[in-house]
mmCIF file with all atom_site columns, C-alpha atoms in Angstrom:
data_model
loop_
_atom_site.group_PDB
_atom_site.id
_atom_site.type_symbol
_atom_site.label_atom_id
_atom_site.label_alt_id
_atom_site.label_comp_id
_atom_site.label_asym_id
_atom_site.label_entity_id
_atom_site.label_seq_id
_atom_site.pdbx_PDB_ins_code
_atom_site.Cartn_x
_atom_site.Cartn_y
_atom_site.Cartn_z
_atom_site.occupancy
_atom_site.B_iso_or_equiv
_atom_site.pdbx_formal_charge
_atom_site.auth_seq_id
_atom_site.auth_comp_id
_atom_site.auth_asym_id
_atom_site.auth_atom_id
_atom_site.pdbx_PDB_model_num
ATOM 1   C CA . UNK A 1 1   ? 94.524  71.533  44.968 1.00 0.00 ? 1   UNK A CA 1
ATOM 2   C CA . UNK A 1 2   ? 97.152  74.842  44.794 1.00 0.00 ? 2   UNK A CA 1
ATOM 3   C CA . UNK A 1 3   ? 97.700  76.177  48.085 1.00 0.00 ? 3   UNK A CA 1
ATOM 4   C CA . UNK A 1 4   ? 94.473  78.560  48.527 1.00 0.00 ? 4   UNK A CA 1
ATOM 5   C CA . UNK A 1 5   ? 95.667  82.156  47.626 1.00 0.00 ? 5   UNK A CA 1
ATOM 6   C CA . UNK A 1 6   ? 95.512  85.533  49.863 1.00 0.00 ? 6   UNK A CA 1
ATOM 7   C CA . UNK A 1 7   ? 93.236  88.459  48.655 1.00 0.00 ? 7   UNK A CA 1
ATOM 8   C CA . UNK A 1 8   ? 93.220  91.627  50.056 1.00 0.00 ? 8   UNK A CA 1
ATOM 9   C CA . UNK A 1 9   ? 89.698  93.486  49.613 1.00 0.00 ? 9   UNK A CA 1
ATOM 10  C CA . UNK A 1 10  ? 88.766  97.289  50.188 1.00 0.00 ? 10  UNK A CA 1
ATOM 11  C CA . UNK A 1 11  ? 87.243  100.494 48.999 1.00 0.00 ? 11  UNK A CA 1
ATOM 12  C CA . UNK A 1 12  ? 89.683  102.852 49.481 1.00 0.00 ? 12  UNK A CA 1
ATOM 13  C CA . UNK A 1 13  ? 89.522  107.135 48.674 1.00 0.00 ? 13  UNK A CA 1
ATOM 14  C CA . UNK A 1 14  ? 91.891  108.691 46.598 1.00 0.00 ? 14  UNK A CA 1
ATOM 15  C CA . UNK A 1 15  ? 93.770  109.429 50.045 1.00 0.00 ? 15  UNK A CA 1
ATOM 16  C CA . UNK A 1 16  ? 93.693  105.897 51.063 1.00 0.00 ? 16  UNK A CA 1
ATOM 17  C CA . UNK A 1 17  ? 90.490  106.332 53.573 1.00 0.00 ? 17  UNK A CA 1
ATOM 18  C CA . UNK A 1 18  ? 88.543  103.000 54.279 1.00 0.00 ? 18  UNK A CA 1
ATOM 19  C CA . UNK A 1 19  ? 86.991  103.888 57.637 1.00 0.00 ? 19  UNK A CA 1
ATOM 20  C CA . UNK A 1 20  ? 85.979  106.902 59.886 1.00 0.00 ? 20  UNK A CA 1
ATOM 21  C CA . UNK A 1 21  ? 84.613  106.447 63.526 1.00 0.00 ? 21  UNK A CA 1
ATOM 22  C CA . UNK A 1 22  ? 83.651  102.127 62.302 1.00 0.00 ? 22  UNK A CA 1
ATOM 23  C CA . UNK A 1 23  ? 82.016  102.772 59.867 1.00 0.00 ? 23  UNK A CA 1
ATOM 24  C CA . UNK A 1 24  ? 82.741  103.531 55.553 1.00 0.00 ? 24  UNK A CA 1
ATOM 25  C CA . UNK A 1 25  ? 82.649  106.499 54.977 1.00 0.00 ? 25  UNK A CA 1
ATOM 26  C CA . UNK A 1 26  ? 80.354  106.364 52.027 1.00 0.00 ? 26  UNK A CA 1
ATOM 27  C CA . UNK A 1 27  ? 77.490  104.419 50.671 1.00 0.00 ? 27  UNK A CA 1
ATOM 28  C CA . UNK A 1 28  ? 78.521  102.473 47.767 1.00 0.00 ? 28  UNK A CA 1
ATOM 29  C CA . UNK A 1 29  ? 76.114  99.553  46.895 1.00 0.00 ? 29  UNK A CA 1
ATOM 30  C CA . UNK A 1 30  ? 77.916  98.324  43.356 1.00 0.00 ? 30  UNK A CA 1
ATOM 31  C CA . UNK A 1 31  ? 80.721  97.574  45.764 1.00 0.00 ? 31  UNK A CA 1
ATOM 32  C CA . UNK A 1 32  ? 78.817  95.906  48.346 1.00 0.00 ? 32  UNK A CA 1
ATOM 33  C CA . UNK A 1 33  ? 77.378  93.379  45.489 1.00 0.00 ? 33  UNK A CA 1
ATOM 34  C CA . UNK A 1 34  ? 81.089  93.053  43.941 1.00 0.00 ? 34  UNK A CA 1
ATOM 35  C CA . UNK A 1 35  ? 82.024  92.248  47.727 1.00 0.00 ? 35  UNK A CA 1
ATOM 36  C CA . UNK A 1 36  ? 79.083  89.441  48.607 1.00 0.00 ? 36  UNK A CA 1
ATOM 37  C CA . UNK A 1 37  ? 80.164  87.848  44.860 1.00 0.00 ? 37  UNK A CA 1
ATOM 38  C CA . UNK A 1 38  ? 83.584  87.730  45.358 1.00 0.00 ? 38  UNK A CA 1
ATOM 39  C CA . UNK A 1 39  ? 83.858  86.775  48.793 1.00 0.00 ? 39  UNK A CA 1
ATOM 40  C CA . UNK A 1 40  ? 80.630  84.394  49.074 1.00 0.00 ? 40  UNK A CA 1
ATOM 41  C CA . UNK A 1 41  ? 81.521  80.711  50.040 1.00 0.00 ? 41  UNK A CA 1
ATOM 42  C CA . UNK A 1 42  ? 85.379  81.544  50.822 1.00 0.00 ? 42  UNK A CA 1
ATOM 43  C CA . UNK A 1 43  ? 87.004  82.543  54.333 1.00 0.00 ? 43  UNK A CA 1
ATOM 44  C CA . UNK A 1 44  ? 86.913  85.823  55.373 1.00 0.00 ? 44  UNK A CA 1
ATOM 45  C CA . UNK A 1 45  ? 89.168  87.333  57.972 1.00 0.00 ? 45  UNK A CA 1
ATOM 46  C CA . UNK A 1 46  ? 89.200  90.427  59.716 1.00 0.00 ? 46  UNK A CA 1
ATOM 47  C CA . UNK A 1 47  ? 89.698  92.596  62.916 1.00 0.00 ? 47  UNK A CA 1
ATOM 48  C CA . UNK A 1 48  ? 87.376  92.864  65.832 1.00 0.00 ? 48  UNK A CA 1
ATOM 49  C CA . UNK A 1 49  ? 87.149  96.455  64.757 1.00 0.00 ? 49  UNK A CA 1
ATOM 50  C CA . UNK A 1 50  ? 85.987  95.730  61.584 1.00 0.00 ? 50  UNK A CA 1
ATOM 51  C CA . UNK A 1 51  ? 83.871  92.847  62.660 1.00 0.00 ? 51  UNK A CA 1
ATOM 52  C CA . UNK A 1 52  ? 82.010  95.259  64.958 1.00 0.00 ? 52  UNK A CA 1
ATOM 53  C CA . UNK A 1 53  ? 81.421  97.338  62.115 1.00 0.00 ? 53  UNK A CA 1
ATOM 54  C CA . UNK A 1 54  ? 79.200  95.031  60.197 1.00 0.00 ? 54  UNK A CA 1
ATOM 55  C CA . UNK A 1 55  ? 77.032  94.244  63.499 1.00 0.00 ? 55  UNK A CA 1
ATOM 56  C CA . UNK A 1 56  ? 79.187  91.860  65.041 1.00 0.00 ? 56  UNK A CA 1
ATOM 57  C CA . UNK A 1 57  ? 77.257  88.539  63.516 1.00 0.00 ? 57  UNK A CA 1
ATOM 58  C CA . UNK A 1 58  ? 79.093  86.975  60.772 1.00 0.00 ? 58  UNK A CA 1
ATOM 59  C CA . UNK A 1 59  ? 78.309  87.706  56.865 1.00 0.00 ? 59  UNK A CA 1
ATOM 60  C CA . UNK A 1 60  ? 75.820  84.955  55.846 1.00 0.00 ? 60  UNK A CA 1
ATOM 61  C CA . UNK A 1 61  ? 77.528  82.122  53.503 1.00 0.00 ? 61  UNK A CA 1
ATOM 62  C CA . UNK A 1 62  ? 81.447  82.953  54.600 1.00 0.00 ? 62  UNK A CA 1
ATOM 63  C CA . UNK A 1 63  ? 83.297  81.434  57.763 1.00 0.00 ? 63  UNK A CA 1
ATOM 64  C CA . UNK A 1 64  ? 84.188  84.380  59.145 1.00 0.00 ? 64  UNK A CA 1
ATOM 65  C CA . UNK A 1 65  ? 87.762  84.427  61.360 1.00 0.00 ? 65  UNK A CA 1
ATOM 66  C CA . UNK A 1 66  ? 88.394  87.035  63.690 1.00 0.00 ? 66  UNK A CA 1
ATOM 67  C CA . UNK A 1 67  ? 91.640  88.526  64.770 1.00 0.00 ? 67  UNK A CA 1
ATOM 68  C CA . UNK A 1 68  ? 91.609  89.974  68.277 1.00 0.00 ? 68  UNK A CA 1
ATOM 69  C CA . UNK A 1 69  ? 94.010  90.291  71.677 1.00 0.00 ? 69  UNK A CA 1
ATOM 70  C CA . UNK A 1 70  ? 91.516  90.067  74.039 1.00 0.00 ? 70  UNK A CA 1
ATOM 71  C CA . UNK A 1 71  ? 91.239  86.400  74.772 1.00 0.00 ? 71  UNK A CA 1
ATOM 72  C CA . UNK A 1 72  ? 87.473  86.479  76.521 1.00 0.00 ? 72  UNK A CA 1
ATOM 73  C CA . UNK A 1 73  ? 86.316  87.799  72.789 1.00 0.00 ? 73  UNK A CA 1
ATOM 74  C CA . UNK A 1 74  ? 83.944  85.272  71.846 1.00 0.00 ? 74  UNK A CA 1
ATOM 75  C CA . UNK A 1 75  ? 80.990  86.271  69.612 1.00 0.00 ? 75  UNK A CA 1
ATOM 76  C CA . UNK A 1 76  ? 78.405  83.558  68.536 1.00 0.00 ? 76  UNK A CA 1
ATOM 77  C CA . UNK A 1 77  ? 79.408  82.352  65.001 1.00 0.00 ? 77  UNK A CA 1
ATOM 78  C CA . UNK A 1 78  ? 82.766  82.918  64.161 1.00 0.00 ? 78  UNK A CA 1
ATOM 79  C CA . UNK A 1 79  ? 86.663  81.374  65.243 1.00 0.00 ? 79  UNK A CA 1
ATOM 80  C CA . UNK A 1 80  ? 88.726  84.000  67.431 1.00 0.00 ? 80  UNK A CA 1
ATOM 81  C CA . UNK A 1 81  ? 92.815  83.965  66.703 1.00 0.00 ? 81  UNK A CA 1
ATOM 82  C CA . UNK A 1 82  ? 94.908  86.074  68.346 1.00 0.00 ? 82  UNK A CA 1
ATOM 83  C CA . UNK A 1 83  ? 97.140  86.700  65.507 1.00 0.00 ? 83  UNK A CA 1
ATOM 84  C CA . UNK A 1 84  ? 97.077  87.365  61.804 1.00 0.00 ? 84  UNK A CA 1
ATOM 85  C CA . UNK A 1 85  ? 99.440  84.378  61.304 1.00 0.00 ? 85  UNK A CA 1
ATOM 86  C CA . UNK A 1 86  ? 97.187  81.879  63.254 1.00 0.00 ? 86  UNK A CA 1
ATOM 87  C CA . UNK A 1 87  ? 94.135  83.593  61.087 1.00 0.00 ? 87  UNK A CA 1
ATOM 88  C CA . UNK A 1 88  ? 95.767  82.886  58.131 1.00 0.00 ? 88  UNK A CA 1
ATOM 89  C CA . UNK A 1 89  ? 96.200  78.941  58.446 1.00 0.00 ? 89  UNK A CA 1
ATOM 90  C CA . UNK A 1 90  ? 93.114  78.513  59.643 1.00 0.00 ? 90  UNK A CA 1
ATOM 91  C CA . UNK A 1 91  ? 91.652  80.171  56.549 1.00 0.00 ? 91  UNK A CA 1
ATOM 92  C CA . UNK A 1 92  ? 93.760  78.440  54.247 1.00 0.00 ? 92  UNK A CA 1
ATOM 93  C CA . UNK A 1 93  ? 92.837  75.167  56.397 1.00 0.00 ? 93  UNK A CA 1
ATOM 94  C CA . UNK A 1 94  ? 89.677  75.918  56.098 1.00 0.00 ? 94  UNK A CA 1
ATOM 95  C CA . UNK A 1 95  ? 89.470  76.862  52.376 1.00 0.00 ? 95  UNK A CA 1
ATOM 96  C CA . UNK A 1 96  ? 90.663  73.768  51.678 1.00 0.00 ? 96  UNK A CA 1
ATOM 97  C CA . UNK A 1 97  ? 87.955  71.758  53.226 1.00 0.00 ? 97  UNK A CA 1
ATOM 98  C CA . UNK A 1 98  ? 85.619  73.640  51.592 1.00 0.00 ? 98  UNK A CA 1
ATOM 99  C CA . UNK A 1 99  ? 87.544  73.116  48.018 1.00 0.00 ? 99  UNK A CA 1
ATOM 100 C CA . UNK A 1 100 ? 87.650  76.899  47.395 1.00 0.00 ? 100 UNK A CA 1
ATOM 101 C CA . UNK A 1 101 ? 90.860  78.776  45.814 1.00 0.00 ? 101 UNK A CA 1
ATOM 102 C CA . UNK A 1 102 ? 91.277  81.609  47.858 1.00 0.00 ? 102 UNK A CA 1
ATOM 103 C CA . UNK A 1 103 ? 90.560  83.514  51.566 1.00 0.00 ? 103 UNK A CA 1
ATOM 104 C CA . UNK A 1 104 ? 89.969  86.857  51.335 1.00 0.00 ? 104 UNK A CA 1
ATOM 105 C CA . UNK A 1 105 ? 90.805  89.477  54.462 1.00 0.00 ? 105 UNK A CA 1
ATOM 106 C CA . UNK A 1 106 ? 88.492  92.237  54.873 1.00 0.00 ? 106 UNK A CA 1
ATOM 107 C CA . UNK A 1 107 ? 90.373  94.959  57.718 1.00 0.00 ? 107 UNK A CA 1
ATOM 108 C CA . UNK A 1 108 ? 90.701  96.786  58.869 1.00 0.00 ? 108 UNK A CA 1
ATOM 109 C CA . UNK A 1 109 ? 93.699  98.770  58.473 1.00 0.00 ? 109 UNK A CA 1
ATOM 110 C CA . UNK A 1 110 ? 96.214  97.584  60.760 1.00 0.00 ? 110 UNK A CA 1
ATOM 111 C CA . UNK A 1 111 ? 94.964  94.250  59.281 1.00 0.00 ? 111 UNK A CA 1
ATOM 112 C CA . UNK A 1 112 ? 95.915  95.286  55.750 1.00 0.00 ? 112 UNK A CA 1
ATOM 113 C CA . UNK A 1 113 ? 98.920  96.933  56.813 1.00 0.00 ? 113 UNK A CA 1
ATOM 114 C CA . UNK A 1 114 ? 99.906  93.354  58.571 1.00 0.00 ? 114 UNK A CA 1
ATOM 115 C CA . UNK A 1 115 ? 98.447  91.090  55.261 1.00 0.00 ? 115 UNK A CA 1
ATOM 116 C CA . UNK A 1 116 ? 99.845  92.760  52.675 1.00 0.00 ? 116 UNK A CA 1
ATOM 117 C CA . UNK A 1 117 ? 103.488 91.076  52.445 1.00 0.00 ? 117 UNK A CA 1
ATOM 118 C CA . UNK A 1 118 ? 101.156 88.171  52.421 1.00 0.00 ? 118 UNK A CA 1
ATOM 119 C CA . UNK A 1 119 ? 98.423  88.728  49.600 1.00 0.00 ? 119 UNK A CA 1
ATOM 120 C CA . UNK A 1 120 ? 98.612  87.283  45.856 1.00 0.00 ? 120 UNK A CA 1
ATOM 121 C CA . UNK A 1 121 ? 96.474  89.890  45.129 1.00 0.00 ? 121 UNK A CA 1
ATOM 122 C CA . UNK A 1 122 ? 94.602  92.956  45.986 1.00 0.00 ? 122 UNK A CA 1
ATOM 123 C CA . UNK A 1 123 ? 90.418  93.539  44.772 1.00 0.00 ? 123 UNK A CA 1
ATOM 124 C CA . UNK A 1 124 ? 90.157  97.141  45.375 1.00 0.00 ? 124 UNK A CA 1
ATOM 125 C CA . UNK A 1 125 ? 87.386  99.496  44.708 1.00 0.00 ? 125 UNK A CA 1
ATOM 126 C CA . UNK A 1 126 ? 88.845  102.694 44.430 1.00 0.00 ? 126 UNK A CA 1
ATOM 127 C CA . UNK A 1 127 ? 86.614  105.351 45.345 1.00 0.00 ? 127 UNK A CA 1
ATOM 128 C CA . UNK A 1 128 ? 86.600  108.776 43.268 1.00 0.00 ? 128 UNK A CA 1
ATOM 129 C CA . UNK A 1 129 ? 86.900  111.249 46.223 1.00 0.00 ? 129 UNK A CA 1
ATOM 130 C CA . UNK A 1 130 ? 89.547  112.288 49.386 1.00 0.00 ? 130 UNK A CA 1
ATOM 131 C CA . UNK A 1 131 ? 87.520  112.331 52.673 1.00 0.00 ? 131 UNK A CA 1
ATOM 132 C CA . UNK A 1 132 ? 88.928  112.769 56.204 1.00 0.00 ? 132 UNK A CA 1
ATOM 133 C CA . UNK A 1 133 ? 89.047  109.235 58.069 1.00 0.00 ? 133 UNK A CA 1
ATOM 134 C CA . UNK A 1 134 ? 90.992  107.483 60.568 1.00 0.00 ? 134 UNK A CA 1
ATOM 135 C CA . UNK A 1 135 ? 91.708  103.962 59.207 1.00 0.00 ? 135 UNK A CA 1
ATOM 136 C CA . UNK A 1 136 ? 93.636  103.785 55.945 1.00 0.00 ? 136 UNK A CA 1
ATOM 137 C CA . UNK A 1 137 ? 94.310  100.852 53.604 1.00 0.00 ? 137 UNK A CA 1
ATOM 138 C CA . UNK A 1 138 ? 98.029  100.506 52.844 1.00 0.00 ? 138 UNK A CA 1
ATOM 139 C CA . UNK A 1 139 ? 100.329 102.045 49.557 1.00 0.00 ? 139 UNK A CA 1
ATOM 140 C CA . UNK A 1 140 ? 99.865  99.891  46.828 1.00 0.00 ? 140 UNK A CA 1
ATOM 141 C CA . UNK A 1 141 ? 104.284 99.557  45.486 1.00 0.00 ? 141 UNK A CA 1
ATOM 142 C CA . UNK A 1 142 ? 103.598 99.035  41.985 1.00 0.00 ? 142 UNK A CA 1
ATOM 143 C CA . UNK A 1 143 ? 106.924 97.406  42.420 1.00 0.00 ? 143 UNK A CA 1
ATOM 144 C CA . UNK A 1 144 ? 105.102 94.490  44.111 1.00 0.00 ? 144 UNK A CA 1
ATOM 145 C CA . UNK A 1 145 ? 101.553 94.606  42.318 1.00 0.00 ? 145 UNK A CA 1
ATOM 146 C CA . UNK A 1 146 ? 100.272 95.223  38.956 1.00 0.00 ? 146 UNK A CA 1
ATOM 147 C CA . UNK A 1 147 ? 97.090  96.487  38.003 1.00 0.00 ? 147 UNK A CA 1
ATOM 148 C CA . UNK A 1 148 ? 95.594  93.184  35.627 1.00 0.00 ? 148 UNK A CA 1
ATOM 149 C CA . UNK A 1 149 ? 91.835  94.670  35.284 1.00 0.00 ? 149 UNK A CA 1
ATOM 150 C CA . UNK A 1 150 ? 89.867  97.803  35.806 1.00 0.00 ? 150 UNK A CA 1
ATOM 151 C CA . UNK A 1 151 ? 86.374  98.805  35.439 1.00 0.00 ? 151 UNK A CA 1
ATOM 152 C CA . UNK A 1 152 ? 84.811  102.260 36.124 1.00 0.00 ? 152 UNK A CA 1
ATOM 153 C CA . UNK A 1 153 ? 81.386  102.780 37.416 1.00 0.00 ? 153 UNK A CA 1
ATOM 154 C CA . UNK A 1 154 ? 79.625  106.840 37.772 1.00 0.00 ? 154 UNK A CA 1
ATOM 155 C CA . UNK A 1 155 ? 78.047  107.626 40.785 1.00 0.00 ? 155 UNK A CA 1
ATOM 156 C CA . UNK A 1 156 ? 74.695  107.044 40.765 1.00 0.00 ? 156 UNK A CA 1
ATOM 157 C CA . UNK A 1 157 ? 71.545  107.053 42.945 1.00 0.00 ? 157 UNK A CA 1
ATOM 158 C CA . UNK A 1 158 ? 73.176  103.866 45.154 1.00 0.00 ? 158 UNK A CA 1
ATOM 159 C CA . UNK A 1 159 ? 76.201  105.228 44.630 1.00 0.00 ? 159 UNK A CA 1
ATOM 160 C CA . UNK A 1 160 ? 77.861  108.303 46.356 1.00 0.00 ? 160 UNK A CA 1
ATOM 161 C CA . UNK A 1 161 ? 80.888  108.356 44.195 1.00 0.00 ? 161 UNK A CA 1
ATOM 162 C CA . UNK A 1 162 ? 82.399  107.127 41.087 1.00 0.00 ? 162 UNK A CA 1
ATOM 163 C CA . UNK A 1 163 ? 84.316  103.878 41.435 1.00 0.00 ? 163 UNK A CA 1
ATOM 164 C CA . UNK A 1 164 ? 87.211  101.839 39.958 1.00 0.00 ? 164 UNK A CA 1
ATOM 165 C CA . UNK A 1 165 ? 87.162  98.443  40.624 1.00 0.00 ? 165 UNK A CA 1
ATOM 166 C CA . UNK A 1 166 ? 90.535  96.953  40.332 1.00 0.00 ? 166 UNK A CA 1
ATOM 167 C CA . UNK A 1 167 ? 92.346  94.217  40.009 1.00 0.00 ? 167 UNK A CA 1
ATOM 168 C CA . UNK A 1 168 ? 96.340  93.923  41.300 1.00 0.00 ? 168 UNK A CA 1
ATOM 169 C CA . UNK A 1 169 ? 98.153  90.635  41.138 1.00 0.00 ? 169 UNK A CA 1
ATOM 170 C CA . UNK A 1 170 ? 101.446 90.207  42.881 1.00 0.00 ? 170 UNK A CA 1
ATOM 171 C CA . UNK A 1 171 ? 104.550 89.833  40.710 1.00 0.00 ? 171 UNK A CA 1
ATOM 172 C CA . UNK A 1 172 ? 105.184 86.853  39.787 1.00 0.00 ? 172 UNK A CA 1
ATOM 173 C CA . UNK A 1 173 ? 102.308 85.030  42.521 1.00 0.00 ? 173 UNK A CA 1
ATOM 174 C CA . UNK A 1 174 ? 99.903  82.566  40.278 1.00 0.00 ? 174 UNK A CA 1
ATOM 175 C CA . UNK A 1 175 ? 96.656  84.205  38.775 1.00 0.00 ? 175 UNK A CA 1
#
C-alpha cells in the first residue's frame, strides 16, 4: 500500500472565514453529508478548538486525533498529540492498519495554516458569501494546487448559501 495521502477539508467564505466564536458560521447540510462521506472510516485530525466545536466526543466511524499543548487534555475516545507532526504519523500509522488511502485534517485554522505544506490535496466547499469570523482557512497558491473538480450547489432550504465543492490536488503529488 502507497503511503496514505494528506487531505485538507473545509468550508471556507469568499474571505476565507471557517469559524466565528467555535462554531461555522453557517448552516450548510450538503456539506455536512459530503464531509461524513468523505471522511467516514479514515483518520481525522484536528485541534482541541475544533474538537470542542463538534461537542467534544469523537465523530462516529473515524479515529479521531487531537492536537493540543495542554498535556492533562484527555477526552474519552480519541488519541491526544502535542504536535501536528506527531498527529500526522499516527494518522498515517493508523490509516494503514485500517487499509485506507488517506487521513484527512479537519482545523482549525492554525491547524490548516500548519498542514498545508503537508497536504496532497485540499476538499473544499467554498461557500458563496464574505462573513466576519475569527478563524480563517489558509490562501490556496495556485502555484502549489490545482483545481481537478468542481461542482456547484444553490442555496436551498438546508442550505444558507450557494456552494462550490472543490477539488485541488498538489502539483505533481499522486491522485
Amino acid at each position: 500500500m502507497s503511503e496514505p495521502r494528506i487531505i485538507l477539508i473545509a468550508a471556507v467564505s469568499r474571505n476565507n472565514v471557517i469559524g466565528r466564536e467555535l462554531d461555522m458560521p453557517w448552516k450548510l447540510s450538503s456539506d455536512l453529508k459530503r464531509f461524513k462521506v468523505e471522511t467516514m472510516g479514515k483518520p481525522m485530525i484536528m485541534g482541541r478548538k475544533t474538537f470542542l466545536s463538534v461537542g467534544e466526543r469523537p465523530l462516529p466511524g473515524r479515529p479521531h486525533i487531537i492536537i493540543s499543548r495542554n498535556p492533562d487534555y484527555r477526552p474519552d475516545g480519541v488519541e491526544v498529540v502535542s504536535s501536528l507532526e506527531d498527529a500526522l504519523s499516527r494518522a498515517k500509522s493508523k490509516a494503514r492498519e485500517l487499509g485506507v488511502e488517506a487521513v484527512y485534517v479537519a482545523g482549525g485554522g492554525e491547524i490548516y495554516r500548519q498542514a498545508m505544506p503537508f497536504a496532497d490535496q485540499l476538499s473544499v466547499t467554498h461557500v458563496e458569501v464574505e462573513l466576519d469570523g475569527d478563524t480563517f482557512f489558509p490562501e490556496i497558491d495556485p502555484a502549489v494546487f490545482e483545481k481537478t473538480d468542481e461542482t456547484a450547489l444553490p442555496a436551498g432550504e438546508k442550505d444558507d448559501y450557494a456552494v462550490r465543492f472543490a477539488t485541488y490536488q498538489r502539483h505533481g503529488a499522486a491522485k
